Coordinates of C-alpha atoms in Angstrom, one line a residue:
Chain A
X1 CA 62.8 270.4 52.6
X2 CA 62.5 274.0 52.6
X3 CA 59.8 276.5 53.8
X4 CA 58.4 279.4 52.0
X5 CA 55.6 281.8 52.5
X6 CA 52.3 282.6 50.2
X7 CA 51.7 286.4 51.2
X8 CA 48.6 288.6 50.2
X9 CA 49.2 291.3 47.8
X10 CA 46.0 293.0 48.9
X11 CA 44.5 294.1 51.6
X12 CA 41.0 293.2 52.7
X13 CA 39.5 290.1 53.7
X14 CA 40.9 286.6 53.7
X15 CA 38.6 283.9 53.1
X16 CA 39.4 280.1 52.7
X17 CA 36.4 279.1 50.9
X18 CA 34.8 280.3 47.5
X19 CA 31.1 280.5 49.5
X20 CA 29.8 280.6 53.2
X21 CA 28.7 277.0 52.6
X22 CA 31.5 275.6 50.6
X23 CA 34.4 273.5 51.7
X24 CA 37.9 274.9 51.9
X25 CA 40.0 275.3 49.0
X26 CA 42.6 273.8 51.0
X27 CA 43.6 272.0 54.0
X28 CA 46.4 272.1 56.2
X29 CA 48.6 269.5 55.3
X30 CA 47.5 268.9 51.9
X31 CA 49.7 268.6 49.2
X32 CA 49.2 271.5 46.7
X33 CA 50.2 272.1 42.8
X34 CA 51.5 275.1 41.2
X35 CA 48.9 277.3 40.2
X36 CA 46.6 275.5 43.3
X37 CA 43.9 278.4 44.6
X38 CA 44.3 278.7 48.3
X39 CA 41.7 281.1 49.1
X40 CA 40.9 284.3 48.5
X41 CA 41.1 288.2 49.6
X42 CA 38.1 290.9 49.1
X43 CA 39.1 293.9 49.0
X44 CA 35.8 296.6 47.9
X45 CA 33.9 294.0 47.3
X46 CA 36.1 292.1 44.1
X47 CA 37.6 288.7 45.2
X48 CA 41.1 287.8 43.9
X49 CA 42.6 284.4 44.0
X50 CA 45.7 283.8 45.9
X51 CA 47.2 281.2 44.7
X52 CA 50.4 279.2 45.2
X53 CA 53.4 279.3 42.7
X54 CA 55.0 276.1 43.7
X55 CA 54.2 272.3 44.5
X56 CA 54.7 271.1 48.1
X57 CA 52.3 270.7 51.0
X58 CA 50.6 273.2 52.7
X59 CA 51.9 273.2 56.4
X60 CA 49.6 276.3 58.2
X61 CA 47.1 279.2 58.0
X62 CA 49.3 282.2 59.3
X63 CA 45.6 283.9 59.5
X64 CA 42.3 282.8 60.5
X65 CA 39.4 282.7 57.8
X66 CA 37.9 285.9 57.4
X67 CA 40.5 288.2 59.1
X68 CA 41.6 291.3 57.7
X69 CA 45.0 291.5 56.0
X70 CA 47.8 294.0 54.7
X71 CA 49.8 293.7 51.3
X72 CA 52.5 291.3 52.5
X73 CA 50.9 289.6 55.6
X74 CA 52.4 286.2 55.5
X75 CA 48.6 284.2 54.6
X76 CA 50.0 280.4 54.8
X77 CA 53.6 278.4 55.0
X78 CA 54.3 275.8 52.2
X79 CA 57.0 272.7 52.6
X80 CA 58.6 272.5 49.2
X81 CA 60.8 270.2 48.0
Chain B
X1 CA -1.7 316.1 61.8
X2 CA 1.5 315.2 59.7
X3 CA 4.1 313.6 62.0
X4 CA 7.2 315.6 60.9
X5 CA 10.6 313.9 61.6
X6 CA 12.4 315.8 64.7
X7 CA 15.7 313.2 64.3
X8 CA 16.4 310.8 61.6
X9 CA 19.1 307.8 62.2
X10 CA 21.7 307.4 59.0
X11 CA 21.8 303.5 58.1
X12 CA 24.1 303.7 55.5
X13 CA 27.8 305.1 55.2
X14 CA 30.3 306.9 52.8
X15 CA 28.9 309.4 50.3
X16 CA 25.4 308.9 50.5
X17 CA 25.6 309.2 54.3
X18 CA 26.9 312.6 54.0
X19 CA 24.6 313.7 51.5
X20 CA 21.2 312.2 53.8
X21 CA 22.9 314.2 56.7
X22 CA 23.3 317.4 54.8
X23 CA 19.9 317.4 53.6
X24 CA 18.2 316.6 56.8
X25 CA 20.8 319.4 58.5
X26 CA 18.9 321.9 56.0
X27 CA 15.4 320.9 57.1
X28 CA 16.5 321.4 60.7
X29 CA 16.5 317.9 61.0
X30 CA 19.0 316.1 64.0
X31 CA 21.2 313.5 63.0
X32 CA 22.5 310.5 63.6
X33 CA 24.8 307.9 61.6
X34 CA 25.9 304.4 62.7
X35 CA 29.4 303.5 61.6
X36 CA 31.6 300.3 61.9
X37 CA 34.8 300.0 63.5
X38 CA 36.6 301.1 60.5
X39 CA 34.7 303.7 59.6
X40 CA 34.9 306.0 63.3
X41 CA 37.3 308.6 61.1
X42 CA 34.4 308.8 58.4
X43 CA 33.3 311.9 57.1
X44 CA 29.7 310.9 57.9
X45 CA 30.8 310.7 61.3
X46 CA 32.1 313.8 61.4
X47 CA 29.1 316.2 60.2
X48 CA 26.7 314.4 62.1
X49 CA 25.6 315.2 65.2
X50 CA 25.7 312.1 66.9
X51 CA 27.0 308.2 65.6
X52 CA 27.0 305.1 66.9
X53 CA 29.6 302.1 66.7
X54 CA 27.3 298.9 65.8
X55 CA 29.8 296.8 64.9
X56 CA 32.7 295.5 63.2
X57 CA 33.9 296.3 59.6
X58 CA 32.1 293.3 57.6
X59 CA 28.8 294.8 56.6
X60 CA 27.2 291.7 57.8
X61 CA 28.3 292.1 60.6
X62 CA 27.3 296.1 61.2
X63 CA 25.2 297.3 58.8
X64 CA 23.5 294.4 57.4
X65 CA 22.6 293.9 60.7
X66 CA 19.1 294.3 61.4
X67 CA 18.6 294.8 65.1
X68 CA 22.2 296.2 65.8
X69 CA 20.5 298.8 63.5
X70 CA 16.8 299.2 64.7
X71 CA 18.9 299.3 68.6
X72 CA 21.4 302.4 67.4
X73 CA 17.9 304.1 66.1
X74 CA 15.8 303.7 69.8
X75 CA 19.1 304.2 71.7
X76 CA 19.6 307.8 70.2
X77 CA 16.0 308.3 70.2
X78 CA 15.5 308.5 66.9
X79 CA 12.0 308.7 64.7
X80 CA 13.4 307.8 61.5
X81 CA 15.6 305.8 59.5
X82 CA 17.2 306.5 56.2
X83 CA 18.6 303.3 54.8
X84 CA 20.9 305.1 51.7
X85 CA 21.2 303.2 48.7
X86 CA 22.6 299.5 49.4
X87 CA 22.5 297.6 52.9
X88 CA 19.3 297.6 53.9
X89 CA 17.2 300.0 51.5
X90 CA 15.7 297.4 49.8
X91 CA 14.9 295.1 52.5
X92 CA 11.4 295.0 53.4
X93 CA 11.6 292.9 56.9
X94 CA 13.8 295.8 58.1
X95 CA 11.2 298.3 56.8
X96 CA 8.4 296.0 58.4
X97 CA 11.0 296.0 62.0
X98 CA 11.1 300.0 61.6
X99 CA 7.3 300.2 61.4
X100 CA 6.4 297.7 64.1
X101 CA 9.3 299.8 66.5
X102 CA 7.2 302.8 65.8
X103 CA 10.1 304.7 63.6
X104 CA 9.7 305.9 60.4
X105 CA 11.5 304.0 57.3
X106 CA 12.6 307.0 54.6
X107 CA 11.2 304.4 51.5
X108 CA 8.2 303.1 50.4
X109 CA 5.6 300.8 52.1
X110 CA 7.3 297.2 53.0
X111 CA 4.7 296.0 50.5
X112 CA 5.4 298.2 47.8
X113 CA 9.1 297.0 48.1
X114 CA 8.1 293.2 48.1
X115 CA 6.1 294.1 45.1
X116 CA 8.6 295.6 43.3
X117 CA 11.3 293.8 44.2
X118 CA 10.8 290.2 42.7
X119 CA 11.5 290.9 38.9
X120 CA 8.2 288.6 38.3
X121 CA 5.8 290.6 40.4
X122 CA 7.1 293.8 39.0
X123 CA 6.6 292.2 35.5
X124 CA 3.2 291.6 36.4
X125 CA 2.8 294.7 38.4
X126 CA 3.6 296.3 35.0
X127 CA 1.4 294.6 32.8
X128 CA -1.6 294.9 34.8
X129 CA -0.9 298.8 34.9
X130 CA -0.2 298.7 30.6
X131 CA 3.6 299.5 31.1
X132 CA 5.5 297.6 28.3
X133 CA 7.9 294.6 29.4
X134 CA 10.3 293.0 27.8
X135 CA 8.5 290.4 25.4
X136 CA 8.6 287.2 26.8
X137 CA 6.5 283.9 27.8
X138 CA 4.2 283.8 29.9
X139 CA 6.3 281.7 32.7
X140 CA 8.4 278.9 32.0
X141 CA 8.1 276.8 28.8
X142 CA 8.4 273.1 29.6
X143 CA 8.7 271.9 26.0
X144 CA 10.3 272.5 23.2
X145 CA 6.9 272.6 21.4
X146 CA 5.6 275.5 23.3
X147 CA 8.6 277.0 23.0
X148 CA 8.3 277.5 19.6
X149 CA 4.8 278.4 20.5
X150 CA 5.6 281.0 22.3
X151 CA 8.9 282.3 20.2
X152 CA 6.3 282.8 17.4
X153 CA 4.7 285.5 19.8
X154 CA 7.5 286.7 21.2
X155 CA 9.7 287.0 18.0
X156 CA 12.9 286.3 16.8
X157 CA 15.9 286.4 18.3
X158 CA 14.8 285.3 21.9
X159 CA 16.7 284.7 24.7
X160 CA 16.3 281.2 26.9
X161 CA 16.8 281.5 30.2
X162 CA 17.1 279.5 32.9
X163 CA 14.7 280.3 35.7
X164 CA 17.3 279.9 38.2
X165 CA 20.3 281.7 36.6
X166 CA 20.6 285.4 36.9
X167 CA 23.3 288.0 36.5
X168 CA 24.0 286.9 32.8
X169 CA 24.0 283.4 33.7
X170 CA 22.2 280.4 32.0
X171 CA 21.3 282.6 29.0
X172 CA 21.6 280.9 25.1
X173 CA 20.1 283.0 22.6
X174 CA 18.3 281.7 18.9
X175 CA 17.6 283.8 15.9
X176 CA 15.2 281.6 14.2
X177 CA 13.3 278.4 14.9
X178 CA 16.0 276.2 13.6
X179 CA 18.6 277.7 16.3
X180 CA 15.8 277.3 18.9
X181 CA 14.8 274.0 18.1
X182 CA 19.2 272.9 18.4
X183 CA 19.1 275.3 21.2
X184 CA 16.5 274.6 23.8
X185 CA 18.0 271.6 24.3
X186 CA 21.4 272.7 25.1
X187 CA 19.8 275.1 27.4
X188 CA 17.7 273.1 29.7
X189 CA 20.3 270.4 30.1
X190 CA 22.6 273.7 31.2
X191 CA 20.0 275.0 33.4
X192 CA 19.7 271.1 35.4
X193 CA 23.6 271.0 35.7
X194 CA 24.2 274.5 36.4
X195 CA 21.5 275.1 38.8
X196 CA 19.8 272.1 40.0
X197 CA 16.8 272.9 37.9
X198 CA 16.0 272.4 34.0
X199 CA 13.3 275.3 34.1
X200 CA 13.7 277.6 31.4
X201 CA 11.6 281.3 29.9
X202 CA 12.1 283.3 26.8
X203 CA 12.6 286.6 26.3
X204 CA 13.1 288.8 22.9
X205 CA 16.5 289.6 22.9
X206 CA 17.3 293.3 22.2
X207 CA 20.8 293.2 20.2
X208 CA 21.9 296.7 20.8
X209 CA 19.9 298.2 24.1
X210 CA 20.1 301.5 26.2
X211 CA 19.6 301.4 29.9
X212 CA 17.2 304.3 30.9
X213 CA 15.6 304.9 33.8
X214 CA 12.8 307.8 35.5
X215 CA 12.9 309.3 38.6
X216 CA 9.5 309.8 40.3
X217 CA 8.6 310.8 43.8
X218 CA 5.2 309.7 45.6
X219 CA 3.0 310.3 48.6
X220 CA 1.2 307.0 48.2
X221 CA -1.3 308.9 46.2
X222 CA 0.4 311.4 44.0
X223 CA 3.0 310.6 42.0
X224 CA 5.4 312.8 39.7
X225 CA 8.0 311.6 37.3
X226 CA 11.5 313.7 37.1
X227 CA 12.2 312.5 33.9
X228 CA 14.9 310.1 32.9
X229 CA 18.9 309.5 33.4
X230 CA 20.4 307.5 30.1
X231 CA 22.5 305.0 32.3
X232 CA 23.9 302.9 29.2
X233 CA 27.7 302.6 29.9
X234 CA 28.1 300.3 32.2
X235 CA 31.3 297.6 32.6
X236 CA 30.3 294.4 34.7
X237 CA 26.6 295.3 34.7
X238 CA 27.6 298.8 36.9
X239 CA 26.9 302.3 35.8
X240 CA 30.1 304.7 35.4
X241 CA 29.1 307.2 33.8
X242 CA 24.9 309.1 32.9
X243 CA 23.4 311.3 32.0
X244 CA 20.2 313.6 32.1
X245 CA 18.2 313.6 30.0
X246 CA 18.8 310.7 27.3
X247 CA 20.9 311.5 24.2
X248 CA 18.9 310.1 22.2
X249 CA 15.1 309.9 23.3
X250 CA 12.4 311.7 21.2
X251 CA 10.1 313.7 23.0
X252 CA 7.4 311.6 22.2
X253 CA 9.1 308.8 23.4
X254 CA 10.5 310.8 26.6
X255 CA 6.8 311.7 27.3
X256 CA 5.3 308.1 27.1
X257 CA 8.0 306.7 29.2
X258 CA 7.9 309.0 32.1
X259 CA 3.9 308.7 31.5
X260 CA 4.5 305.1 32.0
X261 CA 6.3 305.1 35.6
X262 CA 4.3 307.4 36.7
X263 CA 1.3 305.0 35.9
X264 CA 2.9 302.0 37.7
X265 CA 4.1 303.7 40.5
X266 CA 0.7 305.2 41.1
X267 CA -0.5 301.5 40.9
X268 CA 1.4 300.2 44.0
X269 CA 0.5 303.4 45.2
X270 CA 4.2 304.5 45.9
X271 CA 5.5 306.4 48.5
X272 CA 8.7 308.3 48.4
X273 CA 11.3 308.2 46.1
X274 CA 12.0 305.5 43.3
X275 CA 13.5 304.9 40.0
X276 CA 11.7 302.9 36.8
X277 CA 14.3 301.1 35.0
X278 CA 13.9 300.1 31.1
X279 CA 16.0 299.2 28.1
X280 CA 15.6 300.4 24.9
X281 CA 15.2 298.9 22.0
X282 CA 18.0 301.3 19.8
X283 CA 17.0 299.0 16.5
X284 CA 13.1 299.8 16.9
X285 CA 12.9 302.6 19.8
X286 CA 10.6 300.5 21.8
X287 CA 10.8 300.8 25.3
X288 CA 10.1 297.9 28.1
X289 CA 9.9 298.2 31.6
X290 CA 12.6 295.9 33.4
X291 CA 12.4 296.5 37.3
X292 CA 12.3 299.1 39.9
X293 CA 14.5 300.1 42.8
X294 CA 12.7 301.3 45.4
X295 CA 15.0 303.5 47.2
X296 CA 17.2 306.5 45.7
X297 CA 20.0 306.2 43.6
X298 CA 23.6 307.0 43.0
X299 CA 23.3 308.6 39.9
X300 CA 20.3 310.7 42.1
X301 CA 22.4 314.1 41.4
X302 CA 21.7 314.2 38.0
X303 CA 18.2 314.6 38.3
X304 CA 18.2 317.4 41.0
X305 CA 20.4 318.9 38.9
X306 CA 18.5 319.4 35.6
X307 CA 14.8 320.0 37.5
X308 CA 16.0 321.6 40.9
X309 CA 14.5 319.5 42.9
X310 CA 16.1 318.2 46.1
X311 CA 15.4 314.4 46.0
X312 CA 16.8 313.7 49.7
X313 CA 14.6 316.9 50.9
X314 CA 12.0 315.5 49.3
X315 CA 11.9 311.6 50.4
X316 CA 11.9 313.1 54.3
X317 CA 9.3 315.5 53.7
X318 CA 7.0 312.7 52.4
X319 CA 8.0 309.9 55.3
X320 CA 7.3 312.8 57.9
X321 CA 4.3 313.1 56.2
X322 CA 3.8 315.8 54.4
X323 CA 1.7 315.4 50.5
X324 CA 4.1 315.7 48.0
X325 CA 5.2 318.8 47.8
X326 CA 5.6 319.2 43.5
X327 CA 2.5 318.9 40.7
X328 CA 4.0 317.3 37.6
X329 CA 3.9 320.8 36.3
X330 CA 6.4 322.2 38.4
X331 CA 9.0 319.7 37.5
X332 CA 10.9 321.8 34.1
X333 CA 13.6 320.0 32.6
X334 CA 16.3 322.6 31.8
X335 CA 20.0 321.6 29.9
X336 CA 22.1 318.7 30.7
X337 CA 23.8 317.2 33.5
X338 CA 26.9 314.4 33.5
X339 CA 27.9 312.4 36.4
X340 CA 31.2 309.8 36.4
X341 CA 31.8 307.9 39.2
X342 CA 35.6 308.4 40.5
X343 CA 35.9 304.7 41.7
X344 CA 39.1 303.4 43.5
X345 CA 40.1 301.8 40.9
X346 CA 43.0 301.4 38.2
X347 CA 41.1 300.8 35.1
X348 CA 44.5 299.9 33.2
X349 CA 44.3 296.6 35.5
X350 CA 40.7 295.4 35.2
X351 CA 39.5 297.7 37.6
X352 CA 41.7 296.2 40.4
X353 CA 40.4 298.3 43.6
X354 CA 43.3 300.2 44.7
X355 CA 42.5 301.4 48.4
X356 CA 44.9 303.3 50.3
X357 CA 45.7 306.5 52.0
X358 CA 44.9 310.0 49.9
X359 CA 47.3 312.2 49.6
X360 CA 46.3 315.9 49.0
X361 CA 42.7 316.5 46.9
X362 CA 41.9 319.3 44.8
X363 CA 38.3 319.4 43.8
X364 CA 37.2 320.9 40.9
X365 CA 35.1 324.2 41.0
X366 CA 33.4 326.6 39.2
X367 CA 29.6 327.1 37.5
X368 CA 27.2 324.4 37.4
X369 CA 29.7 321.4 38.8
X370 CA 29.1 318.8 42.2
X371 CA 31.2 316.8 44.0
X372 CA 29.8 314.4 46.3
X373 CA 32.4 312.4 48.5
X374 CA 33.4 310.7 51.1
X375 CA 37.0 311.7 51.2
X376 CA 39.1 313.6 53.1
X377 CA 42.9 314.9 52.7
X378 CA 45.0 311.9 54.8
X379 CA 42.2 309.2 55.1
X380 CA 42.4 306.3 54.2
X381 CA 40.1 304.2 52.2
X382 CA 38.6 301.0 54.0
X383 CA 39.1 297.8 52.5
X384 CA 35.9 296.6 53.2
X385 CA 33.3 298.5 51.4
X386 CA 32.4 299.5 47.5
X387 CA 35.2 301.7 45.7
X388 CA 33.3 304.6 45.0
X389 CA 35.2 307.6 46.4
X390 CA 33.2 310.9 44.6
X391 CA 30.7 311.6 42.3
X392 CA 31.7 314.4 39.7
X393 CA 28.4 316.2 38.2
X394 CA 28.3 318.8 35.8
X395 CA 25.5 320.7 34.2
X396 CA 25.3 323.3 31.6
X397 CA 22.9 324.5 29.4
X398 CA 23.4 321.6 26.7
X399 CA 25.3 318.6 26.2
X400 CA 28.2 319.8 24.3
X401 CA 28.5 322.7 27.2
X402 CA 27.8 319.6 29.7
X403 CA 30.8 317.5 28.0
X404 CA 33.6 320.0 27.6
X405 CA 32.4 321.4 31.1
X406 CA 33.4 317.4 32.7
X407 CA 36.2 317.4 30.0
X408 CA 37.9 321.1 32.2
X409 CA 36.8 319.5 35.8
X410 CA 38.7 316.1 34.6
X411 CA 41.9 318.0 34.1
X412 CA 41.4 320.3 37.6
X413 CA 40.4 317.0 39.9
X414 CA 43.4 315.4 41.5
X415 CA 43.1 312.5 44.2
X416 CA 47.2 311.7 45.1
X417 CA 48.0 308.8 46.9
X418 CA 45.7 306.3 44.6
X419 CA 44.4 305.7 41.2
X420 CA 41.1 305.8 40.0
X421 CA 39.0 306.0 37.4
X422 CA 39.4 309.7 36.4
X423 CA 41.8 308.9 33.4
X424 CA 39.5 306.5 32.2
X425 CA 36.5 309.2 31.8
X426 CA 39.1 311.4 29.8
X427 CA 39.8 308.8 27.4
X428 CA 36.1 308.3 27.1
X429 CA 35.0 311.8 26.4
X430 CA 38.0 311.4 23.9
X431 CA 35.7 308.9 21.7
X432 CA 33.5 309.4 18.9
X433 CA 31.0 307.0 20.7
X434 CA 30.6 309.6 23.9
X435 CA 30.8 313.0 22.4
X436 CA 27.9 311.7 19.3
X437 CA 25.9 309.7 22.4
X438 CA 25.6 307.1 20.7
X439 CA 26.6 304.0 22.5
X440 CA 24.5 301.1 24.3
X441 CA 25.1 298.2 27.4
X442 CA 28.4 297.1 26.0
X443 CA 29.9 299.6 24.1
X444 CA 32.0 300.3 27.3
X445 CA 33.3 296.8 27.6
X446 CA 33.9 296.0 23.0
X447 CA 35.7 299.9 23.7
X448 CA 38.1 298.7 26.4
X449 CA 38.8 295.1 25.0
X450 CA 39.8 297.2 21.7
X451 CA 41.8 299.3 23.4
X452 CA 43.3 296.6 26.0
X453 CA 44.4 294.5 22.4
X454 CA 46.4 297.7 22.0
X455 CA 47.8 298.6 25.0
X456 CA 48.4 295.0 27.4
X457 CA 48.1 295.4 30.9
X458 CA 50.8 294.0 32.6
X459 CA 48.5 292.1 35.6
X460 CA 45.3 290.2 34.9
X461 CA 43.8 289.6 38.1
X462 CA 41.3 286.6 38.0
X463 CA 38.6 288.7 40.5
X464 CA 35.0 288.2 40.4
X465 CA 32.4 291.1 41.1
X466 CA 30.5 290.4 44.4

């Protein structure tokens, strides 16, 4: 089992849901696909998708919902196989 | 006695902060701005006279907010508010809040802006005053025969729409009865599982349309038009690039739409300064009303710069109370003026905001050109907030002057240290389409997908507009 990172290629605003009164796209601990959106970032008002590249489970946040991030802040840490 | 304004409170940021506080300086006004947290090292900040921190950088959390707001305005003591464009311009319970706090709101009446404000009142607004609107039903049509009913009248092709969509959503459009009858169908089962709720309208759908829009200023009483900015290429439903006047109005037709704002706006008795927006028909050259915003605009500049008159000036010489200070006849129209919008933005990758810090700037100068900005050499662009970075705005005494004057100020403007849109408006002033004038609503977008089928960009970033 190995660990990797999902990092933001923006900066702006993390969010974990698609709308204030949505659930999360994600949980901790729940096992993700490739291609699986785990939230997004605003940045000047467009939203982008981060999503993750590989299968395994999503172990953490590395951020809390709505704070601000930098191109290459670490955003959440994924157990792959 | 008019109540002039001694200080006025900014309630807006970037480059329409910085244009309020200029022309309030001029009129010996005081000044105040509120920032956020990440906007203390704004420009605003800077020229005026006083600001104050209200709160962090999420606009709902600073200036969306209300009372954080309405307290920066009693805290510096001030007797006005000038909301910008954006935030809280259109909001009538903040106007309302202003007025029961005894200060000034730089708009219209809180009822003029609830008026004006729900598409369906303005509709109605507009047909009681004999303004054309868009042809359409007269509410929702709840069956497929009075749909047909009411295409008949309408005529064909029509739009259904679902009451509850809105920004291009829950819209199928039929060119004859067959298409409606196979149609109507499709659309109101849409309209339940896309929005909860089956309710659908028609409209006539205009094919090939032009966005234009007048300018007028009122006292409440008076009103004056400042004719019209052509607003018609637009990518995701936002204006880049207009113009004043219209390439392609006819006098007559210039004359009867400005007559027609000028009627509505006198019918909810309009104070201050506001904009008429309406499409037109390029197949027929009929015009229809669409909706109003009832605060000033970006594209603003053009106006002042083909009649003379200071818009900003004006809006806080009326809200101190002065009678509008122009007859109709002293507004002259006189040659062209061009703004483009230099966005933060790489326009070879969708549009992909690119903030970041800015290098060195060289502006362009010379006869008849404007640059209204935000930026300075070394700052760096928040995250948080729209991508617009500077207006450029050129007049001369005709179009072709006014294009090759924005062609020579393209080549002099340089912004290092991030893209934006300015290569984009070189390759547009390259194009039949903008030198002739003749383009509508999505010629921007069919001219990019042709040219993105020729050159690929090498990121496609799923984003959504806000």
């Amino acid at each position: 089992m190995a660990q990797i990172t999902i990092c933001s290629h923006l900066p702006g605003t993390f969010y974990r849901k698609p709308s204030p009164d949505a659930p999360n796209f994600v949980e901790e601990g729940q096992a993700i696909t490739p291609g699986t959106v785990i939230g997004l970032v605003e940045v000047m008002k467009m939203y982008s998708e981060v999503v993750a590249e590989e299968a395994g489970t999503l172990v953490r946040f590395e951020v809390a919902a709505e704070a601000t991030v930098e191109p290459g802040d670490v955003l959440a840490i994924l157990d792959v196989e | 006695m008019p109540k002039a304004i001694r200080k006025v409170l900014i309630a807006n940021r970037g480059e329409i902060a910085v244009r309020v506080i200029r022309a309030a300086k001029e009129l010996g006004i005081q000044t105040a701005v509120v920032c956020s947290e990440a906007d203390i090292d704004s420009l605003a900040v800077k020229l005026a006279d006083e600001h104050v921190v209200i709160g962090p950088a999420q606009a709902a959390k600073s200036y969306l907010d209300k009372e954080k707001v309405l307290a920066a305005a009693t805290q510096v003591g001030a007797d006005a508010v000038h909301p910008g464009y954006g935030f809280l311009s259109e909001n009538a319970g903040f106007a309302d809040a202003c007025n029961a706090a005894g200060i000034i709101f730089v708009g219209p009446s809180a009822h003029a802006i609830r008026t004006m404000g729900d598409k369906a009142a303005a509709r109605t607004a507009a047909m009681a005053a004999g303004v054309p609107v868009v042809p359409g039903s007269d509410g929702e049509v709840s069956t497929l025969e009075s749909a047909i009913e009411a295409a008949n009248l309408i005529g064909y092709p029509v739009m259904i729409k679902a009451a509850a969509g809105g920004g291009g959503r829950g819209i199928r459009i039929a060119k004859d009865e067959a298409e409606l009858c196979q149609q109507y169908r499709v659309a109101v089962a849409e309209a339940t599982s896309a929005f909860g709720n089956g309710a659908v309208y028609l409209e006539r759908f205009i094919a090939s349309a032009r966005h234009i829009e007048v300018q007028i200023l009122g006292d409440g009483e008076s009103v004056v038009h400042l004719f019209e900015r052509d607003c018609s290429i637009q990518r995701r439903r936002q204006k880049i690039f207009e113009e004043a006047g219209s390439p392609v109005l006819p006098d007559a037709t210039r004359q009867a739409l400005c007559e027609s704002a000028v009627k509505l706006a006198k019918a909810v008795k309009y104070s201050g300064a506001g904009t008429l927006e309406y499409l037109l028909d390029s197949a027929s050259g009929e015009f229809f009303f669409i909706e109003m915003n009832t605060r000033i605009q970006v594209e603003h500049p053009i106006t002042e710069m083909i009649t003379g008159v200071d818009l900003l000036k004006a809006m806080l010489k009326i809200a101190g109370g002065e009678p509008l200070p122009y007859q109709q006849s002293d507004i002259v129209r006189r040659g062209h003026a061009i703004e483009v919008r230099i966005n933060a933005e790489d326009p070879d990758k969708q549009f992909m905001p690119c903030p970041g810090v800015v290098g060195q700037l060289v502006w362009p100068q010379g006869p008849g050109v404007r640059i209204d900005t935000l930026l300075q050499a070394q700052y760096k662009i928040p995250a948080y907030y729209d991508s617009l970075l500077a207006k450029l705005i050129v007049w001369d005494e005709n179009r072709p002057a006014a294009l090759a004057r924005l062609k020579r100020c393209l080549e002099e403007l340089s912004i290092e240290g991030v893209k934006t849109t300015q290569p984009l408006f070189l390759r547009l002033l390259a194009t039949e389409a903008v030198q002739s004038g003749q383009y509508d609503t999505n010629w921007l977008e069919r001219w990019m997908a042709e040219a993105s089928a020729v050159v690929k960009p090498d990121v496609l970033p799923t984003g959504r507009a806000a």
